[in-house]
Coordinates of C-alpha atoms in Angstrom, one line a residue:
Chain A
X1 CA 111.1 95.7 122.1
X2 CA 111.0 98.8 120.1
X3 CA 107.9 101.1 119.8
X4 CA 107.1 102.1 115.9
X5 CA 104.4 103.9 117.2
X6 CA 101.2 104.2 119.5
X7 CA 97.9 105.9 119.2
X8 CA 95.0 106.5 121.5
X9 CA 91.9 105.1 119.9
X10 CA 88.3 104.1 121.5
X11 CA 89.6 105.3 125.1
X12 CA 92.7 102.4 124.8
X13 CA 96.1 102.3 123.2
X14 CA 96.8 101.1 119.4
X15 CA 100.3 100.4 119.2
X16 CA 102.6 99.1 116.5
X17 CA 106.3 97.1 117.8
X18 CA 108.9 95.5 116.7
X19 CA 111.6 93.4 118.1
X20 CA 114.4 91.1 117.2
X21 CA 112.9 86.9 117.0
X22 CA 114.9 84.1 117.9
X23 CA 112.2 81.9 116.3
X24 CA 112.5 83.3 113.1
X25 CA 115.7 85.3 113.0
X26 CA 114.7 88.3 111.6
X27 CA 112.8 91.5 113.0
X28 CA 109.2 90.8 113.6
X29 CA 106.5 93.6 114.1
X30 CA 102.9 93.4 115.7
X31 CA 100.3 95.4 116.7
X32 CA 98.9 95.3 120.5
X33 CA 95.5 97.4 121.2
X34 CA 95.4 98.0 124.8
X35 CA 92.0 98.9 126.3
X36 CA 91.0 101.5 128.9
X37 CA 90.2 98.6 132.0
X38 CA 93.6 98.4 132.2
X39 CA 93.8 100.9 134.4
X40 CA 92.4 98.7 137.1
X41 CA 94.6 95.8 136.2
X42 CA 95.4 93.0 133.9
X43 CA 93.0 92.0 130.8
X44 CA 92.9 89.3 128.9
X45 CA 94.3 88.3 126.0
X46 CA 93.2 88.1 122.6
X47 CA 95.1 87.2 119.6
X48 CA 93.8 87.5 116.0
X49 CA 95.8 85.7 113.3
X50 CA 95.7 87.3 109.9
X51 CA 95.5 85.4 106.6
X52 CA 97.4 85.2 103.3
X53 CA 99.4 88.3 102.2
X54 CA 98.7 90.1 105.6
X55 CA 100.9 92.2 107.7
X56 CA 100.1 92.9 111.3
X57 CA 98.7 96.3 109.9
X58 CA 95.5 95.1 107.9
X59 CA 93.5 94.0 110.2
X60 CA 94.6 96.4 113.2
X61 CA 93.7 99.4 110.0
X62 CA 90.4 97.7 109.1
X63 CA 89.1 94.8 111.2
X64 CA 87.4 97.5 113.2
X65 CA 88.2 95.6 116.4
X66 CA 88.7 98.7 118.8
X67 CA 85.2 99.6 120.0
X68 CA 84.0 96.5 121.1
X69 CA 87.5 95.2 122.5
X70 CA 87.2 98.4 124.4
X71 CA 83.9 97.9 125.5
X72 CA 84.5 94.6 126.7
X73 CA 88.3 95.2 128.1
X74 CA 90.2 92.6 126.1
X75 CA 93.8 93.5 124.4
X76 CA 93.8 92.3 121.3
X77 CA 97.4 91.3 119.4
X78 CA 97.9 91.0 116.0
X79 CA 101.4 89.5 114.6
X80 CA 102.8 89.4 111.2
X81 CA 101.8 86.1 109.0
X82 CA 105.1 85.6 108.1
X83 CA 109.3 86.7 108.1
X84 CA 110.4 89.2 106.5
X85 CA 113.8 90.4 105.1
X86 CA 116.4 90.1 102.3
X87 CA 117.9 87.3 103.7
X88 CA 114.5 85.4 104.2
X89 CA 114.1 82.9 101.6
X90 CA 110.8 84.1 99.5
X91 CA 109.4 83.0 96.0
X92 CA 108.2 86.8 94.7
X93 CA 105.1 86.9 93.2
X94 CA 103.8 83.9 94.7
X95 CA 101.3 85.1 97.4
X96 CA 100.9 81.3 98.5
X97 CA 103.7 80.7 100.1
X98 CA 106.9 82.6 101.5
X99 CA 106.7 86.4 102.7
X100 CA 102.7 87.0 103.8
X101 CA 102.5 83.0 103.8
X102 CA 103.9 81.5 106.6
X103 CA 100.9 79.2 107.8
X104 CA 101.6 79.1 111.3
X105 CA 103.8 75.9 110.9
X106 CA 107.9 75.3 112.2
X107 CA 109.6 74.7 108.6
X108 CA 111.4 71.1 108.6
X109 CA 112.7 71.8 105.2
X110 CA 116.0 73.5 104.4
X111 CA 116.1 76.8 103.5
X112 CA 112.7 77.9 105.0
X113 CA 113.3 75.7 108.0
X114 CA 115.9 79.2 109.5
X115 CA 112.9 81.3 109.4
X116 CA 109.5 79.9 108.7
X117 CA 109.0 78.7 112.2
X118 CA 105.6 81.5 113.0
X119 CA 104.1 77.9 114.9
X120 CA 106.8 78.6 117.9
X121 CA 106.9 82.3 117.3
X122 CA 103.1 82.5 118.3
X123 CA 103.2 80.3 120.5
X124 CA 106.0 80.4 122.3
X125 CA 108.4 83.1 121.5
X126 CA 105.6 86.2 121.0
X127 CA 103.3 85.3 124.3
X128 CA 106.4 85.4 126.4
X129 CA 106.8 88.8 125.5
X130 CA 103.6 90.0 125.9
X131 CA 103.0 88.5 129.3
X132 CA 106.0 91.1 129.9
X133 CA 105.6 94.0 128.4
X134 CA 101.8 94.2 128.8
X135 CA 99.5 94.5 131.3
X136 CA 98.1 91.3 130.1
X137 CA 96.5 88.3 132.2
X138 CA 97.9 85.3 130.4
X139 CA 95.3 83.0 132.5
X140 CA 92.5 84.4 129.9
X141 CA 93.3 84.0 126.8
X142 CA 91.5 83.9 123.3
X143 CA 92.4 83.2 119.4
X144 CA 91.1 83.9 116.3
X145 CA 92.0 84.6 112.4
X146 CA 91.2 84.9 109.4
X147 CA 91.5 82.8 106.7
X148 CA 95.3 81.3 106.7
X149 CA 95.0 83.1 110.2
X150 CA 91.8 80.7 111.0
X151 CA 93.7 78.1 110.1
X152 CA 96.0 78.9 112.4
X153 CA 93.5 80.0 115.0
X154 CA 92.1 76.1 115.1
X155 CA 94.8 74.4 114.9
X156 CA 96.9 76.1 117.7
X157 CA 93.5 76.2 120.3
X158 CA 93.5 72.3 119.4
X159 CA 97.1 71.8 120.2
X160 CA 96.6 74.4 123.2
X161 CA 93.1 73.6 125.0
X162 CA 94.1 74.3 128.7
X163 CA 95.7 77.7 127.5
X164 CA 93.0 79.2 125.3
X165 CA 89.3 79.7 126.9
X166 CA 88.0 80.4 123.4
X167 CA 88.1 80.1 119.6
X168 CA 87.1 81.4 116.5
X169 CA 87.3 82.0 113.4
X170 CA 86.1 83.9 110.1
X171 CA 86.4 81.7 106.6
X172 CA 89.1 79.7 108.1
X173 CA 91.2 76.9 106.1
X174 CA 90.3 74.4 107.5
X175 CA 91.7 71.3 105.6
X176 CA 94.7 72.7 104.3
X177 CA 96.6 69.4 103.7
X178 CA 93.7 68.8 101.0
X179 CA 93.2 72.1 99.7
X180 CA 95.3 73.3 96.1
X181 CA 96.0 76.5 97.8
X182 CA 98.4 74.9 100.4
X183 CA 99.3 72.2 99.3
X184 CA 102.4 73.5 97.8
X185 CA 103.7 75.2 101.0
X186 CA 103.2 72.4 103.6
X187 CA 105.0 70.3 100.9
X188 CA 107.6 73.4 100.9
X189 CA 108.0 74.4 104.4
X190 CA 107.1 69.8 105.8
X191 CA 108.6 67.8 103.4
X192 CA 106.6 65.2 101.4
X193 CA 105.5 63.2 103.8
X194 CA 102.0 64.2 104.6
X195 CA 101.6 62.6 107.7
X196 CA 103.7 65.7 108.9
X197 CA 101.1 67.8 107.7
X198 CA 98.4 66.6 110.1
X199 CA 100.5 68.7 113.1
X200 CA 98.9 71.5 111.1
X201 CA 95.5 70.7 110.0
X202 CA 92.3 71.0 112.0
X203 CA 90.2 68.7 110.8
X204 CA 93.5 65.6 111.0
X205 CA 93.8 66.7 114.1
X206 CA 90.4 66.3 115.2
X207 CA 90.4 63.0 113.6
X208 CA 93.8 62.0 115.7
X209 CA 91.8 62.7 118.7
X210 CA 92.7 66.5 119.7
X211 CA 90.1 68.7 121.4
X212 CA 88.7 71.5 122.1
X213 CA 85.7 73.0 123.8
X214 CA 83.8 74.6 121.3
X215 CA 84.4 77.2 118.1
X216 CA 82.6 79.7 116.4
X217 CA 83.0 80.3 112.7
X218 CA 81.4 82.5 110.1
X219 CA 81.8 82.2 106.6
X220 CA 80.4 84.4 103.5
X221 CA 78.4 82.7 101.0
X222 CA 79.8 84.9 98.0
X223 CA 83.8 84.0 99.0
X224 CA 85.3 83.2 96.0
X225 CA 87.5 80.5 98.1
X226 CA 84.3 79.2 99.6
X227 CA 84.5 75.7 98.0
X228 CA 87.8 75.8 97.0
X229 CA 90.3 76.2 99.7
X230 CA 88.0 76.7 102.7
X231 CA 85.1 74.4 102.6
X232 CA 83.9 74.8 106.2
X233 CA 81.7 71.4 106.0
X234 CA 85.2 69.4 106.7
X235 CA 85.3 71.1 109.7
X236 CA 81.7 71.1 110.5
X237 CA 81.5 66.9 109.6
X238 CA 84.7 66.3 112.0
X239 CA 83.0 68.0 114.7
X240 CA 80.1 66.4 114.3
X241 CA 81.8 63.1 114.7
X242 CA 84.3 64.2 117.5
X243 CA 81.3 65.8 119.2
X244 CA 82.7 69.0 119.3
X245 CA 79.8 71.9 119.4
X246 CA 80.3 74.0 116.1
X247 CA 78.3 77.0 115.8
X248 CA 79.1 78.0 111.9
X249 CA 77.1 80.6 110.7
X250 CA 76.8 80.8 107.0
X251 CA 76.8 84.9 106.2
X252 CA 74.5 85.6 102.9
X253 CA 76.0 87.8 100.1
X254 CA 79.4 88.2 102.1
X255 CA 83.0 87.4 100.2
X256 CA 86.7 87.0 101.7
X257 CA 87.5 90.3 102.8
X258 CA 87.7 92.7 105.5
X259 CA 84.4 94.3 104.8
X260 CA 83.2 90.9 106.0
X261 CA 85.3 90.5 109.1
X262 CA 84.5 94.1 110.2
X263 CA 80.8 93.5 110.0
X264 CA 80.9 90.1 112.5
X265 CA 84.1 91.2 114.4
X266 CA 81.6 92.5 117.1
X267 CA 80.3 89.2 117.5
X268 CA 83.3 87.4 117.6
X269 CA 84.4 89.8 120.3
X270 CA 81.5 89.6 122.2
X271 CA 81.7 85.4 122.0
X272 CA 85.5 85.6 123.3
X273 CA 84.8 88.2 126.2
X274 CA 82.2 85.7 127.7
X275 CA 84.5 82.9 127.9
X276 CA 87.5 85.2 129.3
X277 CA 85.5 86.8 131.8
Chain B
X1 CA 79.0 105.6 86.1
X2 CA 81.2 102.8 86.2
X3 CA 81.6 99.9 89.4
X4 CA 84.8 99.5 90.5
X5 CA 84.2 97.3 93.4
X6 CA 81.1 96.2 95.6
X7 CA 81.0 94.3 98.8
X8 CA 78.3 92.9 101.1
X9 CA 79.0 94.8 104.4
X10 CA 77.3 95.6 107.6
X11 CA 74.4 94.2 106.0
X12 CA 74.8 97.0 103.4
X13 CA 76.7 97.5 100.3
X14 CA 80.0 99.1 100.1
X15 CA 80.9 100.0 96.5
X16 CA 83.5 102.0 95.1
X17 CA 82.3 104.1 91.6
X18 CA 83.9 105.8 89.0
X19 CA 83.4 108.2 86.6
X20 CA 84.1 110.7 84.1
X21 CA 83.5 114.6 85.9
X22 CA 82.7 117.4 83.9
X23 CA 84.1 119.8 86.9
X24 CA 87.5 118.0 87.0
X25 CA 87.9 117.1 83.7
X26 CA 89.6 113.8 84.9
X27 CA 87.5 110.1 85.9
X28 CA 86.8 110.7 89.5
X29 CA 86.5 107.7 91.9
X30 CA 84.1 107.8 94.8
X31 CA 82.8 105.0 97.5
X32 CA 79.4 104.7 98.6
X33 CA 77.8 103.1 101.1
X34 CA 74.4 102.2 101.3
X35 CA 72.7 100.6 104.1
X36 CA 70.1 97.9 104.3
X37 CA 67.1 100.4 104.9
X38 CA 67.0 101.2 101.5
X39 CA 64.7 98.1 100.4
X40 CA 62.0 100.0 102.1
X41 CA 63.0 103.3 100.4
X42 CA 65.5 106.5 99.8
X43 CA 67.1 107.1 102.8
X44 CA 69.5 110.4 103.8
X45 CA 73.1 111.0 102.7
X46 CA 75.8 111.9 105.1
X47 CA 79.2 113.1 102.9
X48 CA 82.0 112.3 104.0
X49 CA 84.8 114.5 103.1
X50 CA 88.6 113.8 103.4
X51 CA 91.9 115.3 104.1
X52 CA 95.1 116.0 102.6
X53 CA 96.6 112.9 100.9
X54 CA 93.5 111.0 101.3
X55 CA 91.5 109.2 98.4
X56 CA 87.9 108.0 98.7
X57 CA 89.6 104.3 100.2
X58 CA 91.5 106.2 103.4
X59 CA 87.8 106.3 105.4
X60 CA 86.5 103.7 103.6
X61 CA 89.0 101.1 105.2
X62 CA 89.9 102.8 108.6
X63 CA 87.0 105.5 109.2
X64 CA 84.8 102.2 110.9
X65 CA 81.9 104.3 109.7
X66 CA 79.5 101.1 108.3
X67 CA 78.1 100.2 111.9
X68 CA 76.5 103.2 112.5
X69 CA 75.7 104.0 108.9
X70 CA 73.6 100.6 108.9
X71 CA 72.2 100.9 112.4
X72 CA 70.6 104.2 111.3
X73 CA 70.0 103.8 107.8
X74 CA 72.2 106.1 106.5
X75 CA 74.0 106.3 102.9
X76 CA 77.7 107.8 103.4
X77 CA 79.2 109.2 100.1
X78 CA 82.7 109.4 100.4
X79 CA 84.5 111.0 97.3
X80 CA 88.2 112.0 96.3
X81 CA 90.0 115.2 97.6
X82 CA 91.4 116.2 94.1
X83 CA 91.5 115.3 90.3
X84 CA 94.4 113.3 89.3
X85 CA 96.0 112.1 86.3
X86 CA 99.1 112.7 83.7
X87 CA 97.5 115.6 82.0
X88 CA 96.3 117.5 86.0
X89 CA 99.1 119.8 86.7
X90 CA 100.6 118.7 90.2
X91 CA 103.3 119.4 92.8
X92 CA 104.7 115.8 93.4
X93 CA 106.2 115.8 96.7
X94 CA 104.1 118.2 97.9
X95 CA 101.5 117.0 100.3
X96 CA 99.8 120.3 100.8
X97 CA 99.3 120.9 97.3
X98 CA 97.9 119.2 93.8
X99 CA 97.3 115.9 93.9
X100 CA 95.5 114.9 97.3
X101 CA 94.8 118.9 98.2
X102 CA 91.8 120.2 96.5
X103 CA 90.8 121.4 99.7
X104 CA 87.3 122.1 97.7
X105 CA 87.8 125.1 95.7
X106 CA 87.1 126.2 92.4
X107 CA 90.6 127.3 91.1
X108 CA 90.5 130.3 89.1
X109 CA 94.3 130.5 88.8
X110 CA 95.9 128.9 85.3
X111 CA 97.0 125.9 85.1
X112 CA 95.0 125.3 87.8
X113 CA 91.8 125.8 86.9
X114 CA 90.8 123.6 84.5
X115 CA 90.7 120.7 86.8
X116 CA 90.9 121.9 90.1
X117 CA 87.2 122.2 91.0
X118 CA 86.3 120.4 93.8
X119 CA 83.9 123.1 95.0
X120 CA 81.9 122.9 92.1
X121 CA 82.3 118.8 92.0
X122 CA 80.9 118.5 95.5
X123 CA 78.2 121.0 95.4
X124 CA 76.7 120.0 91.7
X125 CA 78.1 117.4 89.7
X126 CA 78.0 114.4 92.4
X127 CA 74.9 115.0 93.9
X128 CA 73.4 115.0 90.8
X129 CA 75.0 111.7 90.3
X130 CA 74.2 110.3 93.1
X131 CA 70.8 111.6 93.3
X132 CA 70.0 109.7 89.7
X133 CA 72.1 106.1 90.9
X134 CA 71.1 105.7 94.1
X135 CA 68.4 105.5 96.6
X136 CA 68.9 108.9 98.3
X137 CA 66.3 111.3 99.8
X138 CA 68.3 114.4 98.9
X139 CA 65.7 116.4 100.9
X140 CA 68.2 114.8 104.1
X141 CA 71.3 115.6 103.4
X142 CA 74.3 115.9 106.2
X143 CA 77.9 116.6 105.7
X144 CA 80.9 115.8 107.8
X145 CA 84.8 115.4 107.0
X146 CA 87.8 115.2 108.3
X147 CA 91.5 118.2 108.7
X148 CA 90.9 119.6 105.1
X149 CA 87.9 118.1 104.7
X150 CA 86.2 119.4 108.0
X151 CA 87.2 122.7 106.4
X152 CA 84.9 121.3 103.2
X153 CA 82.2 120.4 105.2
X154 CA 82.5 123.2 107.1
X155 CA 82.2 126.0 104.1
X156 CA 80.1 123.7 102.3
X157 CA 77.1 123.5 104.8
X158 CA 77.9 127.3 105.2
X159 CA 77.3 128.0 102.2
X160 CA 74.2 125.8 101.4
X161 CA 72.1 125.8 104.9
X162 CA 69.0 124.7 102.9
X163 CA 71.0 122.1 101.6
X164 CA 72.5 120.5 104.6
X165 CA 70.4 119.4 108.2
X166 CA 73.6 118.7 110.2
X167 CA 77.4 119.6 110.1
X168 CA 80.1 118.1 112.0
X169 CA 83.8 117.8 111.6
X170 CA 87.1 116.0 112.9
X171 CA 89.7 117.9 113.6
X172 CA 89.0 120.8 110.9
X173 CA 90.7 123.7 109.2
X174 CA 89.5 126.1 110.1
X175 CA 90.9 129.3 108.7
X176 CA 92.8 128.3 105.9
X177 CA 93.1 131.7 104.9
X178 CA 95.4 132.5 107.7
X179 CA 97.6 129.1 108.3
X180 CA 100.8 128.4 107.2
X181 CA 100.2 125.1 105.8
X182 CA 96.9 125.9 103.2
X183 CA 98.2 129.7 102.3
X184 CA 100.3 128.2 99.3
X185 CA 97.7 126.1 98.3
X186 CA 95.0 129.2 98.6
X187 CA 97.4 131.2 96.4
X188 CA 98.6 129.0 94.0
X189 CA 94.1 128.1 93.6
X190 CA 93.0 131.8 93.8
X191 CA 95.5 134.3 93.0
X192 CA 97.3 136.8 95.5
X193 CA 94.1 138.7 96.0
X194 CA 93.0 137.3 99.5
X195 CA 88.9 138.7 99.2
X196 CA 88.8 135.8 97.2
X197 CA 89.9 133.3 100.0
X198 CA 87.2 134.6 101.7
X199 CA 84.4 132.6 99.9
X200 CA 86.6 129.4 100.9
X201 CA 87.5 129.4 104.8
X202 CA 84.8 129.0 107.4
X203 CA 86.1 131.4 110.0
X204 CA 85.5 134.5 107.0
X205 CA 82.3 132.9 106.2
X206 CA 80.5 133.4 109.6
X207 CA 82.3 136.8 110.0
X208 CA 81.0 137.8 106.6
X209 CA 77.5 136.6 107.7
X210 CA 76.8 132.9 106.9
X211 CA 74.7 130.9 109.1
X212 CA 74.2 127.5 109.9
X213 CA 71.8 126.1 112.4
X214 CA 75.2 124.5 114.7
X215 CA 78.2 122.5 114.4
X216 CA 79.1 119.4 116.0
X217 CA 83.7 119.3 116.2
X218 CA 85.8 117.2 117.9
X219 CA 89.4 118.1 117.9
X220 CA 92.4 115.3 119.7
X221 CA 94.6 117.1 122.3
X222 CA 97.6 115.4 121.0
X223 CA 96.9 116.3 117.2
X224 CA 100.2 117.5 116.1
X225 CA 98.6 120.0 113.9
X226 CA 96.4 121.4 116.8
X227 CA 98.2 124.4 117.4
X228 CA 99.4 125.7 113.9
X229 CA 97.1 124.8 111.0
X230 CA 93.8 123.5 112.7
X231 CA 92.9 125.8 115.8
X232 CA 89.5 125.1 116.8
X233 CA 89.7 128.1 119.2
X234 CA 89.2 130.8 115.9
X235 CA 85.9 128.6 114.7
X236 CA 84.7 128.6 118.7
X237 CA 85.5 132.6 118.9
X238 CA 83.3 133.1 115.3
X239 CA 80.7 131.2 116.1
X240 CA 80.2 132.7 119.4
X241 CA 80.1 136.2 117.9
X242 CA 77.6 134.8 115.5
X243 CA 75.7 133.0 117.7
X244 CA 76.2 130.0 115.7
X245 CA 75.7 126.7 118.9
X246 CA 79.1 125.0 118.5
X247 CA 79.7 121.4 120.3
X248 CA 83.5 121.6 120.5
X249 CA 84.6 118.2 122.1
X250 CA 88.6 118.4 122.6
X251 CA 89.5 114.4 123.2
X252 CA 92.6 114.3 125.4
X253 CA 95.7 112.4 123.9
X254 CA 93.6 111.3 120.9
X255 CA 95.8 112.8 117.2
X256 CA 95.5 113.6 114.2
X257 CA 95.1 110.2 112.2
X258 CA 92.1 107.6 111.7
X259 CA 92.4 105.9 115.1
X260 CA 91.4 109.0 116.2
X261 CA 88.3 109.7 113.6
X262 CA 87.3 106.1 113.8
X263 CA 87.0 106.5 117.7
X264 CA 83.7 109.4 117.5
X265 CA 82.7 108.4 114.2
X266 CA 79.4 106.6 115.6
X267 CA 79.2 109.7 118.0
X268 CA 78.9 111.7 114.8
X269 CA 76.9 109.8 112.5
X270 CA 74.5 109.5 115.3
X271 CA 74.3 113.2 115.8
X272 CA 73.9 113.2 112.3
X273 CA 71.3 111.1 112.0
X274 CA 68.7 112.4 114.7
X275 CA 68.9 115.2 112.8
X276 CA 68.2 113.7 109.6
X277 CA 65.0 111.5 110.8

């Protein structure tokens, strides 16, 4: 693991790093704030997902995540959304799917089953080398994401309930196997055969019977993907039937981008630290 | 004034204006944040100024400055550090000059001088503007920036005491006159005749006998410019002979870049803002 670079902010560490994936064959970079409790030992762990067209760098430049993952001692990690490189199969120009697009899923499909497999990068390949490199406690830990990165967010803590104490997520997609948006790419990186795409859909995969404890969600009213590719009622109607407690707050006047995260990152922080303390 | 973008955030606004400047002679592009308090009335302006390279978007996406500005009821003005455009005479490649490095002067050196007049900009033409589009008291105003802009804010509120209730800065120049890095640019602005630096670096300004009430600076340890172009030790010996209260908090291991700023910004704005009430 090589070190791009590392600056004190909000008493912690913000650093940027980079290292050489098996699970997607290329060089992968992420960002990994490290609070000031550390100091006194182990933290836990929270990983934010970031959505379509995102590097690690967005929301680690303006999620504003540092002061209140500080106050609360939690590192936070933020990965890349997708591979990168020359030799990574891409469609240019298409900010849907390829480079920026990887939809936390493991590609079946030849040629982006080489590299488009972010599904065991985050969940396998990264967390193994954080648990070594940081002083993190892998006992307690959280996910969330925007977007693409909700998306992901959901469907991994559903896969993953004994291993994630929390979940949550802001505008997240959560029907993508329905949505316009993505249905291209799960065709692209799954095949044709939708019943693949399930693996990687939170609301099929509450409705084949996969739980978790409870999730947060807030959504702007004025995002322009609101009723589109989002449509947070799918989620909320599956939880309703699977019984899972939803608390979706519907955020007045807000649209899809950071200047919305920033303003309920606090919150989200604050709902993670109480379930990893 | 034209709207280039607005967002919902922090229960605010965050818009982005534009504009065609008298001063500069180019369209100048400025962002604005105004807070919810403003449905019960104007409410004070805090300007934000910026450093070398930096546009209006640099604080507007990493300085985390919405919180606070919301909690207090705060607008925060945050405009460009130079003209720019095909027809502005520039020094591509040069970061410390041109394009990016107004370093708020009235240029009275040809070609420079018919566009390089951020002085006169700051000081005239957008408070005017923002005084007739938005819901400012202008009786409270503060001013705060950052490297080159500290040195703004710093010779700004020097020169206009009446003007300003509160000072601050991150990391400031502040003796341009006299550092390696802003003599080119003072030259190349002013002419060789350094009396006329005077009137533009904040050291000369308090030795020449301009007050203000007392400055609020925080400088990292670790800023890599600490030692040759920034030295807060010049401002602290000034101010003492002038006895001018300075509160200069050096932050150990904290730089020079927006991880740094973003980590006191709430410290400042609410240092700003008792003083504003």
């Amino acid at each position: 693991m090589e070190i791009v670079s590392k600056a004190k902010s909000h008493g912690g560490v913000q650093g940027v790093y980079r290292h050489a994936s098996d699970a997607t064959g290329t060089p992968m970079t992420f960002a990994v704030f490290v609070p000031p409790q550390v100091d006194s030992g182990p933290v836990p762990v929270l990983w934010y997902l970031s959505g379509l067209t995102c590097t690690h760098a967005n929301v680690m430049e303006k999620g504003e995540y540092r002061a209140a993952a500080a106050q609360h001692g939690v590192i936070i990690v933020a990965p890349d959304t997708s591979p990168r490189g020359e030799n990574v199969p891409d469609e240019p120009g298409n900010w849907q799917f390829g480079s920026g697009a990887g939809f936390y899923v493991d590609a079946t499909q030849a040629p982006f089953s080489t590299n488009y497999n972010m599904y065991s990068y985050i969940v396998d390949e990264l967390p193994a080398l954080i648990a070594s490199q940081f002083p993190a406690d892998m006992k307690r830990q959280g996910i969330f994401g925007h977007s693409m990165g909700g998306h992901g967010a959901l469907t991994i803590a559903l896969k993953h309930p004994d291993r994630f104490k929390s979940c949550s997520a802001f505008a997240p997609i959560v029907n993508p196997s329905t949505a316009d948006w993505s249905r291209p790419a799960f065709e692209k990186y799954l095949g044709k055969d939708e019943t693949a795409w399930r693996e990687y859909d939170a609301v099929s995969l509450i409705e084949d019977g996969r739980r978790f404890p409870e999730f947060l969600v807030d959504q702007g009213t004025a995002d322009s993907f609101l009723t589109t590719g989002l449509r947070p009622e799918l989620l909320a109607e599956a939880c309703r039937k699977a019984q899972i407690p939803l608390r979706l707050n519907m955020r007045e006047g807000y649209d899809h981008s950071y200047f919305f995260i920033s303003s309920f990152m606090a919150d989200h922080i604050d709902w993670h630290a109480a379930r990893l303390k």
